[in-house]
Tab-separated table of C-alpha atoms and ligand atoms in Angstrom:
chain	number	residue	atom	x	y	z
D	728	MET	CA	-65.790	-52.834	49.873
D	729	ALA	CA	-63.730	-55.155	52.285
D	730	ALA	CA	-60.982	-54.098	53.774
D	731	LYS	CA	-57.467	-54.931	52.998
D	732	ALA	CA	-55.997	-57.494	56.592
D	733	ASP	CA	-53.008	-54.810	57.296
D	734	VAL	CA	-54.090	-51.867	58.290
D	735	LEU	CA	-50.839	-50.838	58.071
D	736	ASP	CA	-50.550	-51.449	55.181
D	737	ARG	CA	-54.668	-49.493	54.799
D	738	ALA	CA	-52.962	-46.336	57.073
D	739	MET	CA	-49.750	-45.609	54.390
D	740	ASP	CA	-51.592	-45.950	50.931
D	741	LEU	CA	-54.078	-43.138	53.294
D	742	LEU	CA	-50.603	-41.556	53.979
D	743	SER	CA	-49.244	-42.065	50.432
D	744	LEU	CA	-46.030	-42.798	51.597
D	745	ASP	CA	-43.146	-43.871	49.365
D	746	PRO	CA	-41.559	-47.387	50.033
D	747	GLY	CA	-38.646	-46.382	50.863
D	748	LEU	CA	-40.202	-45.267	53.655
D	749	ARG	CA	-43.085	-47.654	54.623
D	750	ALA	CA	-40.250	-50.130	54.810
D	751	VAL	CA	-38.614	-47.866	57.882
D	752	LEU	CA	-41.831	-47.914	60.057
D	753	ARG	CA	-42.592	-51.490	59.905
D	754	ARG	CA	-38.944	-53.220	60.724
D	755	PRO	CA	-38.181	-53.333	63.942
D	756	ARG	CA	-35.093	-50.217	64.168
D	757	ARG	CA	-32.748	-52.705	66.846
D	758	VAL	CA	-33.518	-55.934	68.231
D	759	VAL	CA	-31.673	-57.677	71.386
D	760	THR	CA	-31.534	-61.074	72.689
D	761	VAL	CA	-29.396	-61.438	75.479
D	762	GLN	CA	-29.016	-65.048	77.671
D	763	VAL	CA	-29.915	-65.623	81.085
D	764	PRO	CA	-28.117	-68.021	83.201
D	765	VAL	CA	-29.720	-67.672	86.689
D	766	ARG	CA	-29.367	-70.299	89.628
D	767	LEU	CA	-31.694	-71.828	90.820
D	768	ASP	CA	-33.417	-71.650	94.657
D	769	ASN	CA	-31.595	-75.894	94.589
D	770	GLY	CA	-28.137	-74.614	93.093
D	771	ALA	CA	-28.325	-75.993	89.160
D	772	VAL	CA	-28.086	-73.211	86.401
D	773	GLU	CA	-30.626	-72.516	84.326
D	774	VAL	CA	-30.656	-70.113	81.059
D	775	PHE	CA	-33.609	-68.418	79.890
D	776	GLU	CA	-34.174	-66.022	77.149
D	777	GLY	CA	-34.046	-62.480	76.670
D	778	VAL	CA	-35.718	-59.930	74.262
D	779	ARG	CA	-34.973	-56.045	73.915
D	780	VAL	CA	-36.947	-55.476	70.572
D	781	GLN	CA	-36.841	-51.782	69.852
D	782	HIS	CA	-39.067	-50.384	66.569
D	783	SER	CA	-38.360	-46.723	67.008
D	784	PHE	CA	-36.192	-43.820	68.260
D	785	ALA	CA	-38.340	-41.468	65.807
D	786	ARG	CA	-40.721	-39.400	68.347
D	787	GLY	CA	-38.048	-40.367	71.139
D	788	PRO	CA	-36.884	-42.680	73.442
D	789	ALA	CA	-38.389	-46.342	72.960
D	790	LYS	CA	-41.084	-46.807	75.223
D	791	GLY	CA	-42.607	-50.398	76.236
D	792	GLY	CA	-43.634	-53.536	78.335
D	793	VAL	CA	-41.181	-55.848	80.002
D	794	ARG	CA	-42.905	-59.531	79.711
D	795	PHE	CA	-41.595	-62.514	81.459
D	796	HIS	CA	-43.873	-65.042	79.772
D	797	PRO	CA	-42.668	-68.835	77.732
D	798	SER	CA	-44.678	-67.123	74.614
D	799	VAL	CA	-41.970	-64.885	74.141
D	800	THR	CA	-39.985	-64.425	71.553
D	801	VAL	CA	-38.380	-62.151	69.226
D	802	GLU	CA	-41.245	-62.437	66.329
D	803	GLY	CA	-44.077	-62.637	69.085
D	804	MET	CA	-42.555	-59.421	69.851
D	805	VAL	CA	-41.927	-57.336	66.661
D	806	PRO	CA	-45.718	-56.285	66.331
D	807	LEU	CA	-46.125	-55.388	69.570
D	808	ALA	CA	-42.981	-52.656	69.732
D	809	ALA	CA	-45.006	-51.346	66.576
D	810	ALA	CA	-47.837	-50.849	68.129
D	811	MET	CA	-46.505	-48.863	71.157
D	812	THR	CA	-44.040	-46.823	68.075
D	813	TRP	CA	-48.150	-45.926	67.021
D	814	LYS	CA	-49.946	-45.761	70.451
D	815	CYS	CA	-47.594	-43.076	71.786
D	816	ALA	CA	-47.367	-41.148	68.807
D	817	LEU	CA	-51.546	-41.418	68.341
D	818	LEU	CA	-51.560	-39.634	72.408
D	819	GLY	CA	-48.776	-37.608	70.922
D	820	LEU	CA	-45.736	-38.797	73.787
D	821	PRO	CA	-42.362	-37.507	72.688
D	822	PHE	CA	-41.304	-41.619	72.367
D	823	GLY	CA	-41.412	-44.929	69.993
D	824	GLY	CA	-41.872	-48.310	71.134
D	825	ALA	CA	-40.330	-50.918	72.779
D	826	LYS	CA	-41.886	-54.189	74.158
D	827	GLY	CA	-39.893	-56.842	75.327
D	828	GLY	CA	-39.241	-59.565	78.347
D	829	VAL	CA	-38.632	-63.423	79.267
D	830	ALA	CA	-39.404	-66.633	78.044
D	831	CYS	CA	-40.229	-68.012	81.365
D	832	ASP	CA	-42.673	-69.373	83.085
D	833	PRO	CA	-42.559	-66.606	86.361
D	834	ARG	CA	-45.512	-68.857	88.302
D	835	ARG	CA	-42.559	-71.732	88.544
D	836	LEU	CA	-40.282	-69.676	90.080
D	837	SER	CA	-39.587	-68.614	93.306
D	838	ALA	CA	-40.145	-65.125	94.519
D	839	ALA	CA	-35.881	-65.268	95.119
D	840	GLU	CA	-35.369	-66.361	91.721
D	841	LEU	CA	-37.074	-64.202	89.879
D	842	GLU	CA	-35.340	-61.405	91.296
D	843	ARG	CA	-32.356	-63.549	90.101
D	844	LEU	CA	-33.410	-62.824	86.902
D	845	THR	CA	-35.063	-59.951	86.393
D	846	ARG	CA	-31.437	-58.423	87.550
D	847	ARG	CA	-29.551	-60.501	85.329
D	848	TYR	CA	-31.608	-59.413	82.330
D	849	THR	CA	-31.561	-55.540	83.729
D	850	ALA	CA	-27.884	-56.345	83.427
D	851	GLU	CA	-27.715	-57.433	79.764
D	852	ILE	CA	-30.098	-55.138	78.552
D	853	ALA	CA	-28.531	-52.362	80.320
D	854	PRO	CA	-26.575	-51.284	77.454
D	855	PHE	CA	-29.761	-50.591	75.111
D	856	VAL	CA	-32.059	-48.474	77.874
D	857	GLY	CA	-31.579	-45.858	80.110
D	858	PRO	CA	-34.226	-42.107	80.276
D	859	ASP	CA	-32.727	-41.203	77.125
D	860	LEU	CA	-33.289	-43.903	74.692
D	861	ASP	CA	-35.741	-46.955	75.729
D	862	VAL	CA	-37.802	-46.901	78.760
D	863	PRO	CA	-39.520	-49.889	80.275
D	864	ALA	CA	-42.726	-50.706	82.122
D	865	PRO	CA	-44.463	-53.772	83.763
D	866	ASP	CA	-46.423	-56.265	81.298
D	867	LEU	CA	-47.091	-60.440	81.661
D	868	GLY	CA	-45.922	-61.547	84.009
D	869	THR	CA	-43.985	-58.032	85.522
D	870	GLY	CA	-45.517	-55.840	88.021
D	871	PRO	CA	-44.197	-52.674	90.445
D	872	ARG	CA	-41.795	-55.247	92.678
D	873	GLU	CA	-40.093	-56.294	89.035
D	874	MET	CA	-39.930	-52.365	88.487
D	875	ALA	CA	-38.435	-51.586	92.116
D	876	TRP	CA	-36.007	-54.434	90.922
D	877	MET	CA	-34.574	-53.142	87.515
D	878	LEU	CA	-34.536	-49.584	89.432
D	879	ASP	CA	-31.925	-51.095	91.929
D	880	ALA	CA	-30.646	-53.280	89.036
D	881	PHE	CA	-29.309	-49.553	87.183
D	882	TRP	CA	-29.281	-48.432	89.945
D	883	THR	CA	-26.466	-51.079	90.818
D	884	LEU	CA	-24.565	-50.905	87.350
D	885	ARG	CA	-24.641	-47.232	87.090
D	886	GLY	CA	-23.733	-45.631	90.466
D	887	ARG	CA	-26.204	-43.061	90.417
D	888	SER	CA	-30.563	-43.001	90.923
D	889	ASP	CA	-31.949	-42.100	87.613
D	890	PRO	CA	-36.012	-42.195	88.679
D	891	GLY	CA	-37.244	-42.137	84.769
D	892	VAL	CA	-35.218	-45.606	83.477
D	893	VAL	CA	-38.556	-47.609	83.883
D	894	THR	CA	-42.101	-46.202	84.855
D	895	GLY	CA	-44.996	-48.585	86.658
D	896	LYS	CA	-42.881	-48.267	90.252
D	897	PRO	CA	-44.160	-48.393	93.214
D	898	LEU	CA	-44.631	-44.806	94.548
D	899	CYS	CA	-42.213	-45.016	97.357
D	900	LEU	CA	-39.891	-45.068	94.444
D	901	GLY	CA	-41.547	-42.343	92.225
D	902	GLY	CA	-44.776	-44.273	90.927
D	903	ALA	CA	-47.251	-42.175	90.001
D	904	ILE	CA	-50.700	-41.477	91.341
D	905	GLY	CA	-53.366	-43.384	89.393
D	906	ARG	CA	-50.796	-45.268	87.780
D	907	ASP	CA	-53.163	-48.731	88.706
D	908	GLU	CA	-56.157	-46.936	87.517
D	909	ALA	CA	-55.734	-44.643	84.252
D	910	THR	CA	-55.243	-48.183	81.209
D	911	GLY	CA	-59.198	-48.594	82.861
D	912	LYS	CA	-59.913	-45.066	82.965
D	913	GLY	CA	-58.854	-44.550	79.415
D	914	VAL	CA	-61.385	-47.054	78.606
D	915	ALA	CA	-64.217	-45.684	79.965
D	916	ALA	CA	-63.649	-42.726	78.616
D	917	CYS	CA	-63.669	-43.746	74.687
D	918	VAL	CA	-66.582	-45.769	75.409
D	919	ARG	CA	-68.390	-42.841	76.713
D	920	ARG	CA	-67.381	-41.137	72.840
D	921	ALA	CA	-67.765	-44.017	71.262
D	922	CYS	CA	-71.229	-43.880	73.561
D	923	GLU	CA	-72.398	-39.688	72.671
D	924	ARG	CA	-70.671	-41.393	68.463
D	925	GLN	CA	-73.506	-44.226	68.114
D	926	GLY	CA	-76.492	-42.449	69.597
D	927	ILE	CA	-76.767	-44.107	72.827
D	928	PRO	CA	-77.423	-43.229	75.888
D	929	CYS	CA	-74.139	-43.984	78.382
D	930	VAL	CA	-76.175	-44.274	81.399
D	931	ASN	CA	-78.191	-47.421	81.290
D	932	ALA	CA	-76.199	-48.642	78.358
D	933	ARG	CA	-75.643	-51.959	79.098
D	934	VAL	CA	-71.967	-53.226	79.065
D	935	ALA	CA	-70.302	-56.696	78.615
D	936	ILE	CA	-66.700	-57.475	79.615
D	937	GLN	CA	-64.236	-59.527	79.297
D	938	GLY	CA	-61.304	-59.996	81.221
D	939	PHE	CA	-61.398	-58.956	84.637
D	940	GLY	CA	-58.321	-57.166	86.136
D	941	ASN	CA	-56.466	-54.101	85.807
D	942	VAL	CA	-58.151	-53.059	82.698
D	943	GLY	CA	-61.628	-54.859	83.600
D	944	ALA	CA	-62.533	-54.655	86.270
D	945	VAL	CA	-61.366	-50.456	86.543
D	946	ALA	CA	-63.546	-49.925	83.460
D	947	ALA	CA	-65.776	-51.561	84.435
D	948	ARG	CA	-65.702	-49.267	87.889
D	949	ALA	CA	-65.543	-46.347	86.130
D	950	LEU	CA	-68.472	-47.395	83.731
D	951	ALA	CA	-70.788	-47.898	86.394
D	952	ALA	CA	-69.988	-44.747	88.471
D	953	CYS	CA	-71.303	-43.055	84.976
D	954	GLY	CA	-74.995	-44.999	84.981
D	955	ALA	CA	-74.046	-47.838	82.342
D	956	ARG	CA	-74.773	-51.172	83.601
D	957	VAL	CA	-72.081	-53.779	83.693
D	958	VAL	CA	-75.073	-56.709	82.780
D	959	ALA	CA	-71.369	-59.191	82.103
D	960	ALA	CA	-67.814	-60.374	83.214
D	961	THR	CA	-65.898	-62.712	82.246
D	962	ASP	CA	-61.650	-63.804	83.980
D	963	SER	CA	-60.002	-67.154	83.298
D	964	SER	CA	-62.523	-68.597	86.058
D	965	GLY	CA	-65.915	-68.506	84.000
D	966	GLY	CA	-68.069	-65.249	84.186
D	967	VAL	CA	-71.041	-64.340	85.532
D	968	PHE	CA	-74.218	-62.059	84.511
D	969	HIS	CA	-77.062	-60.034	85.903
D	970	ALA	CA	-79.901	-58.479	83.143
D	971	HIS	CA	-80.520	-55.815	85.924
D	972	GLY	CA	-76.286	-55.227	86.198
D	973	LEU	CA	-74.038	-56.673	88.780
D	974	ASP	CA	-72.625	-54.784	91.740
D	975	VAL	CA	-69.220	-54.056	90.545
D	976	ASP	CA	-68.198	-52.887	93.222
D	977	ALA	CA	-69.431	-56.344	95.765
D	978	LEU	CA	-67.757	-58.037	92.195
D	979	THR	CA	-63.927	-56.380	92.701
D	980	ALA	CA	-64.669	-57.620	96.507
D	981	HIS	CA	-65.815	-60.832	95.405
D	982	LYS	CA	-62.396	-61.287	93.265
D	983	ARG	CA	-60.045	-59.725	95.327
D	984	ARG	CA	-61.483	-62.518	98.274
D	985	THR	CA	-62.077	-65.361	96.611
D	986	GLY	CA	-59.177	-64.815	93.460
D	987	ARG	CA	-62.643	-65.633	90.488
D	988	LEU	CA	-65.567	-64.500	89.391
D	989	ALA	CA	-67.120	-67.339	89.079
D	990	GLY	CA	-70.108	-68.065	92.138
D	991	PHE	CA	-71.018	-63.984	92.934
D	992	PRO	CA	-74.036	-64.189	94.774
D	993	GLY	CA	-76.901	-63.828	93.330
D	994	ALA	CA	-75.481	-63.538	89.368
D	995	GLU	CA	-76.215	-66.164	86.352
D	996	ASP	CA	-73.271	-67.917	85.733
D	997	CYS	CA	-72.017	-66.832	82.137
D	998	PRO	CA	-69.179	-68.760	80.196
D	999	ALA	CA	-66.394	-67.508	78.159
D	1000	ALA	CA	-68.347	-67.558	74.506
D	1001	ARG	CA	-71.314	-66.819	75.552
D	1002	LEU	CA	-70.880	-64.209	76.147
D	1003	LEU	CA	-68.860	-62.593	73.008
D	1004	GLY	CA	-72.470	-62.531	71.971
D	1005	LEU	CA	-74.717	-61.212	74.569
D	1006	ASP	CA	-77.279	-58.497	74.198
D	1007	VAL	CA	-74.874	-55.928	75.005
D	1008	GLU	CA	-75.147	-52.157	73.946
D	1009	VAL	CA	-70.230	-52.209	74.504
D	1010	LEU	CA	-68.279	-55.562	74.915
D	1011	VAL	CA	-65.136	-54.880	76.277
D	1012	PRO	CA	-62.763	-57.528	75.422
D	1013	ALA	CA	-60.114	-56.864	78.224
D	1014	ALA	CA	-58.091	-60.036	78.233
D	1015	LEU	CA	-55.735	-61.001	75.663
D	1016	GLU	CA	-55.711	-60.777	72.139
D	1017	GLY	CA	-57.074	-63.281	69.154
D	1018	GLN	CA	-60.626	-63.309	70.741
D	1019	LEU	CA	-62.755	-61.879	68.359
D	1020	THR	CA	-62.518	-63.756	65.209
D	1021	GLY	CA	-63.906	-64.447	61.302
D	1022	ALA	CA	-65.642	-67.384	63.263
D	1023	ASN	CA	-67.153	-65.576	65.893
D	1024	ALA	CA	-67.253	-62.020	64.838
D	1025	ALA	CA	-70.678	-62.356	63.303
D	1026	SER	CA	-72.436	-63.709	66.237
D	1027	VAL	CA	-71.194	-59.941	68.657
D	1028	ARG	CA	-74.524	-58.110	68.884
D	1029	ALA	CA	-72.926	-55.385	70.927
D	1030	ARG	CA	-72.891	-51.863	68.735
D	1031	ILE	CA	-69.999	-50.647	70.388
D	1032	VAL	CA	-66.824	-52.600	70.308
D	1033	ALA	CA	-64.164	-50.934	72.623
D	1034	GLU	CA	-60.038	-52.711	73.258
D	1035	GLY	CA	-58.717	-53.118	76.483
D	1036	ALA	CA	-56.192	-55.121	75.404
D	1037	ASN	CA	-54.081	-55.694	72.611
D	1038	GLY	CA	-54.794	-57.161	69.340
D	1039	PRO	CA	-57.741	-59.011	70.529
D	1040	THR	CA	-60.168	-58.243	67.361
D	1041	THR	CA	-58.010	-60.709	63.615
D	1042	PRO	CA	-58.267	-58.968	60.987
D	1043	GLU	CA	-60.897	-60.936	60.001
D	1044	ALA	CA	-63.727	-60.273	62.740
D	1045	ASP	CA	-62.180	-56.876	62.826
D	1046	ALA	CA	-63.953	-56.338	58.166
D	1047	VAL	CA	-66.805	-58.971	60.118
D	1048	LEU	CA	-67.745	-55.748	62.590
D	1049	LEU	CA	-67.506	-52.986	59.718
D	1050	ALA	CA	-69.597	-54.721	57.960
D	1051	ASN	CA	-72.056	-55.070	60.345
D	1052	GLY	CA	-72.144	-51.632	61.871
D	1053	VAL	CA	-70.029	-52.241	65.394
D	1054	LEU	CA	-67.901	-49.447	65.703
D	1055	VAL	CA	-64.976	-51.263	67.131
D	1056	VAL	CA	-62.421	-48.017	69.180
D	1057	PRO	CA	-59.528	-49.351	68.555
D	1058	ASP	CA	-56.653	-51.260	70.530
D	1059	ILE	CA	-54.018	-48.371	70.399
D	1060	LEU	CA	-56.343	-45.074	71.187
D	1061	CYS	CA	-58.361	-47.711	73.363
D	1062	ASN	CA	-56.099	-48.377	75.908
D	1063	ALA	CA	-53.744	-45.949	75.436
D	1064	GLY	CA	-54.241	-44.346	79.182
D	1065	GLY	CA	-51.730	-46.233	80.410
D	1066	VAL	CA	-48.557	-45.615	78.126
D	1067	THR	CA	-50.500	-41.980	79.362
D	1068	VAL	CA	-49.282	-41.841	82.959
D	1069	SER	CA	-46.304	-43.003	82.039
D	1070	HIS	CA	-45.183	-40.574	80.133
D	1071	ALA	CA	-46.181	-38.402	83.336
D	1072	GLU	CA	-43.896	-40.817	85.718
D	1073	TRP	CA	-41.145	-40.222	83.070
D	1074	ALA	CA	-41.572	-36.818	83.087
D	1075	GLN	CA	-42.297	-35.977	87.707
D	1076	ALA	CA	-38.592	-38.839	87.605
D	1077	ARG	CA	-37.392	-35.894	85.387
D	1078	ASP	CA	-38.118	-32.661	86.856
D	1079	GLY	CA	-37.768	-34.240	89.975
D	1080	VAL	CA	-41.816	-33.307	90.985
D	1081	THR	CA	-44.728	-34.986	92.966
D	1082	TRP	CA	-48.051	-34.421	90.406
D	1083	GLU	CA	-51.116	-34.838	92.901
D	1084	ALA	CA	-54.488	-37.177	91.787
D	1085	ALA	CA	-56.098	-34.389	90.064
D	1086	ARG	CA	-53.826	-33.267	87.757
D	1087	VAL	CA	-52.965	-37.000	87.170
D	1088	ASP	CA	-56.334	-37.215	86.297
D	1089	ALA	CA	-56.552	-33.815	83.880
D	1090	TYR	CA	-53.252	-34.639	81.786
D	1091	LEU	CA	-55.071	-38.534	81.256
D	1092	ALA	CA	-58.573	-37.003	80.322
D	1093	ARG	CA	-57.248	-34.709	78.265
D	1094	SER	CA	-55.061	-36.303	76.359
D	1095	MET	CA	-57.495	-39.411	75.350
D	1096	ASP	CA	-59.889	-36.691	74.544
D	1097	THR	CA	-58.089	-34.583	71.995
D	1098	ALA	CA	-57.195	-38.355	70.271
D	1099	TRP	CA	-60.457	-39.337	70.491
D	1100	GLU	CA	-60.971	-36.158	68.469
D	1101	GLU	CA	-58.199	-36.461	66.323
D	1102	VAL	CA	-59.115	-40.284	65.626
D	1103	SER	CA	-62.929	-38.695	64.333
D	1104	ARG	CA	-61.798	-36.080	62.589
D	1105	ILE	CA	-59.181	-38.175	60.133
D	1106	ALA	CA	-62.140	-41.294	59.614
D	1107	ALA	CA	-64.838	-38.131	58.723
D	1108	GLU	CA	-62.706	-36.319	56.112
D	1109	ARG	CA	-61.429	-39.597	55.049
D	1110	GLY	CA	-64.667	-42.125	55.162
D	1111	VAL	CA	-62.677	-44.273	57.129
D	1112	ASP	CA	-63.020	-46.535	60.307
D	1113	LEU	CA	-61.408	-45.350	63.851
D	1114	ARG	CA	-59.036	-47.982	63.149
D	1115	THR	CA	-57.303	-46.730	59.768
D	1116	ALA	CA	-57.838	-43.522	61.169
D	1117	ALA	CA	-55.543	-43.991	64.031
D	1118	TYR	CA	-53.552	-46.021	62.096
D	1119	ALA	CA	-52.793	-42.914	60.293
D	1120	SER	CA	-52.537	-39.922	62.457
D	1121	ALA	CA	-50.030	-42.046	64.396
D	1122	VAL	CA	-48.031	-43.138	60.863
D	1123	GLY	CA	-47.602	-39.831	59.342
D	1124	ARG	CA	-46.954	-38.030	63.002
D	1125	VAL	CA	-44.044	-40.948	63.131
D	1126	ALA	CA	-43.104	-40.327	59.055
D	1127	GLU	CA	-42.998	-37.505	59.823
D	1128	ALA	CA	-40.463	-37.407	62.051
D	1129	VAL	CA	-38.362	-39.912	60.384
D	1130	ARG	CA	-38.089	-37.646	57.445
D	1131	SER	CA	-36.717	-34.452	58.887
D	1132	ARG	CA	-34.400	-36.358	60.784
D	1133	GLY	CA	-32.945	-37.660	57.111
D	1134	VAL	CA	-32.324	-40.924	56.408
T	1280	NAD	P1	-54.711	-58.512	84.379
T	1280	NAD	O1	-53.872	-59.740	84.482
T	1280	NAD	O2	-54.968	-58.177	85.179
T	1280	NAD	O3	-55.821	-59.061	83.892
T	1280	NAD	C1	-56.820	-59.998	82.638
T	1280	NAD	C2	-57.409	-60.398	83.499
T	1280	NAD	O4	-58.351	-61.767	82.165
T	1280	NAD	C3	-57.487	-61.334	83.959
T	1280	NAD	O5	-59.140	-61.395	85.109
T	1280	NAD	C4	-58.026	-62.833	83.365
T	1280	NAD	O6	-58.351	-64.187	84.284
T	1280	NAD	C5	-58.617	-63.100	82.157
T	1280	NAD	N1	-58.601	-63.962	81.272
T	1280	NAD	C6	-57.635	-64.256	80.941
T	1280	NAD	N2	-57.222	-65.346	80.381
T	1280	NAD	C7	-59.585	-65.166	79.542
T	1280	NAD	C8	-60.132	-65.859	78.838
T	1280	NAD	N3	-59.488	-67.076	78.202
T	1280	NAD	N4	-61.236	-65.382	78.565
T	1280	NAD	C9	-61.658	-64.458	79.827
T	1280	NAD	N5	-60.474	-64.167	80.634
T	1280	NAD	C10	-59.765	-64.260	80.906
T	1280	NAD	O7	-54.009	-58.328	82.625
T	1280	NAD	P2	-54.260	-56.112	82.414
T	1280	NAD	O8	-53.442	-55.407	83.006
T	1280	NAD	O9	-55.935	-55.817	82.761
T	1280	NAD	O10	-54.489	-56.922	80.600
T	1280	NAD	C11	-55.033	-57.390	80.583
T	1280	NAD	C12	-55.272	-56.395	78.620
T	1280	NAD	O11	-55.022	-55.674	78.511
T	1280	NAD	C13	-53.441	-56.942	77.841
T	1280	NAD	O12	-54.317	-57.518	76.483
T	1280	NAD	C14	-52.734	-56.232	78.150
T	1280	NAD	O13	-51.341	-56.255	76.988
T	1280	NAD	C15	-53.056	-55.317	77.744
T	1280	NAD	N6	-52.754	-53.961	79.041
T	1280	NAD	C16	-53.347	-53.128	80.059
T	1280	NAD	C17	-52.592	-52.176	79.837
T	1280	NAD	C18	-52.382	-51.958	81.579
T	1280	NAD	O14	-52.212	-50.613	81.994
T	1280	NAD	N7	-52.308	-53.458	82.712
T	1280	NAD	C19	-52.180	-51.525	79.202
T	1280	NAD	C20	-52.641	-51.828	77.622
T	1280	NAD	C21	-52.849	-52.699	77.611
C-alpha cells in the first residue's frame, strides 16, 4: 500500500486524534516577524527581515535554531519549528519547538555588521524568548560566536546574567562539553542500531556520507571508530571514494587544511550524484534537505538511510525507499543528539553546574537508546515504518500535554 504523503496525518490517524487537536498541533502557536535595521560599515542603513516561529509550548519552553540565510521566511520556518517540537517530544525533552532567523547572506557582511545584526535581532525578539519561554540555538549561518552576542544582548537588555537564554554557547560562557560532536555521535548510534536490525555487522559495513560538516564528519569518525568502512564522502566541492575505506582522520585534516574534500590523496573523485547510488550498506545524507527525491530514490542501493540532515528525503522518495525495503532512520530520531545535549546545556545553566564529558556522553547515549527502543516498539506493534512510528510517539506525547492543559 502506498504511504500517504503526510507523515503527520499518518501519525494522527494512528493516534485517532480528533479534528480540533489536529488543528492545534498543525499550526504554530506564535509567529513573530521583526524589522532588523543595521548600520553597515559604509554608514548606510539596511533593513533585514527577522522571524521567530514558535510552534509549541505544550511540553515546555520552545527550543530551536536561529538561521542567518537568504532563504529565511515565515513559510520556511513553520515546518522546521514543528519538526523541533516533534524531535524534542520524541527524545522526552521538556521543550516545545521553534525556529527563526534573519533573511541575509552572512558571507556578505563583516563581523562588525553581523554583530550589530545579531544584537538588533535579539533585541527585537527579546520579549518573546528566554530560558522559560523560548531558547534559541545555532543553525545555518550561526554558531557559538553569534550565541555569545545573543547572550550578551539579553544581558544588556535585562541587566542580569542568564546563561540559560541560549544554547550552543562557547565553553567559556557555559557551553556544554561535547555539544559539537553530539549530533554526529547520535547519528552513529542510530546506524549501529539500524545495522543490528537489518542483520548487518557494523564492522566492515560500507558507509557513504553526503556532507562533511559538523554532522557528517563526526558521524564518519564515530562509525570508523566502531569498524565501519567509510568508502565515500561528498561536500559542496565534490567528493572522494575509496573501495577499502577512507582514512577519516586524514580526510578531516585534509578538509581542515584545504577547505574541501576533493583532491584527497589516494582517493578517486566521487561526484555528488554518484554518492547516492553507491553499492554500500549505509547512506548518511548529512548536508541539505530534499536530496533524496522521487527521481533518484530508486537508485539507492544502501540498505539503511540514516538522516543526519533535517528533511533530506522527500515524501515521494520515502515511499520508494519503503517499497524497496530500505530502512530509513528518520531525522527527528537520527539527528536528535544535538538538541539532547543542548538540553544538557540548558539544565547546567539552570543548576549552575558543569557536567564532565563522560556524563554528557552517557546522557546522550541513554537518550538516543531509549528513543530508538520506543520507535522500534511502536513500529513493531503498529506495523509501520520508523518515520511513522517516531511521529506517532512524538505527536502522542504533545497531544497528551495539550489535552492535559486544556484549551
Ligand atoms: P555544516 O555546514 O557543518 O555542514 C554541511 C556540509 O554539507 C558541508 O560539508 C557542506 O560542504 C556540505 N554540502 C553542502 N551542499 C552540499 C551538496 N550539495 N552535496 C554534498 N554536500 C554538501 O552543517 P551541519 O551542522 O553539519 O548540518 C548538516 C545538516 O544537519 C543540516 O540539515 C542541519 O539542519 C542538520 N542538523 C544539524 C545539527 C547540528 O547539531 N549541527 C543538528 C540537527 C540537524
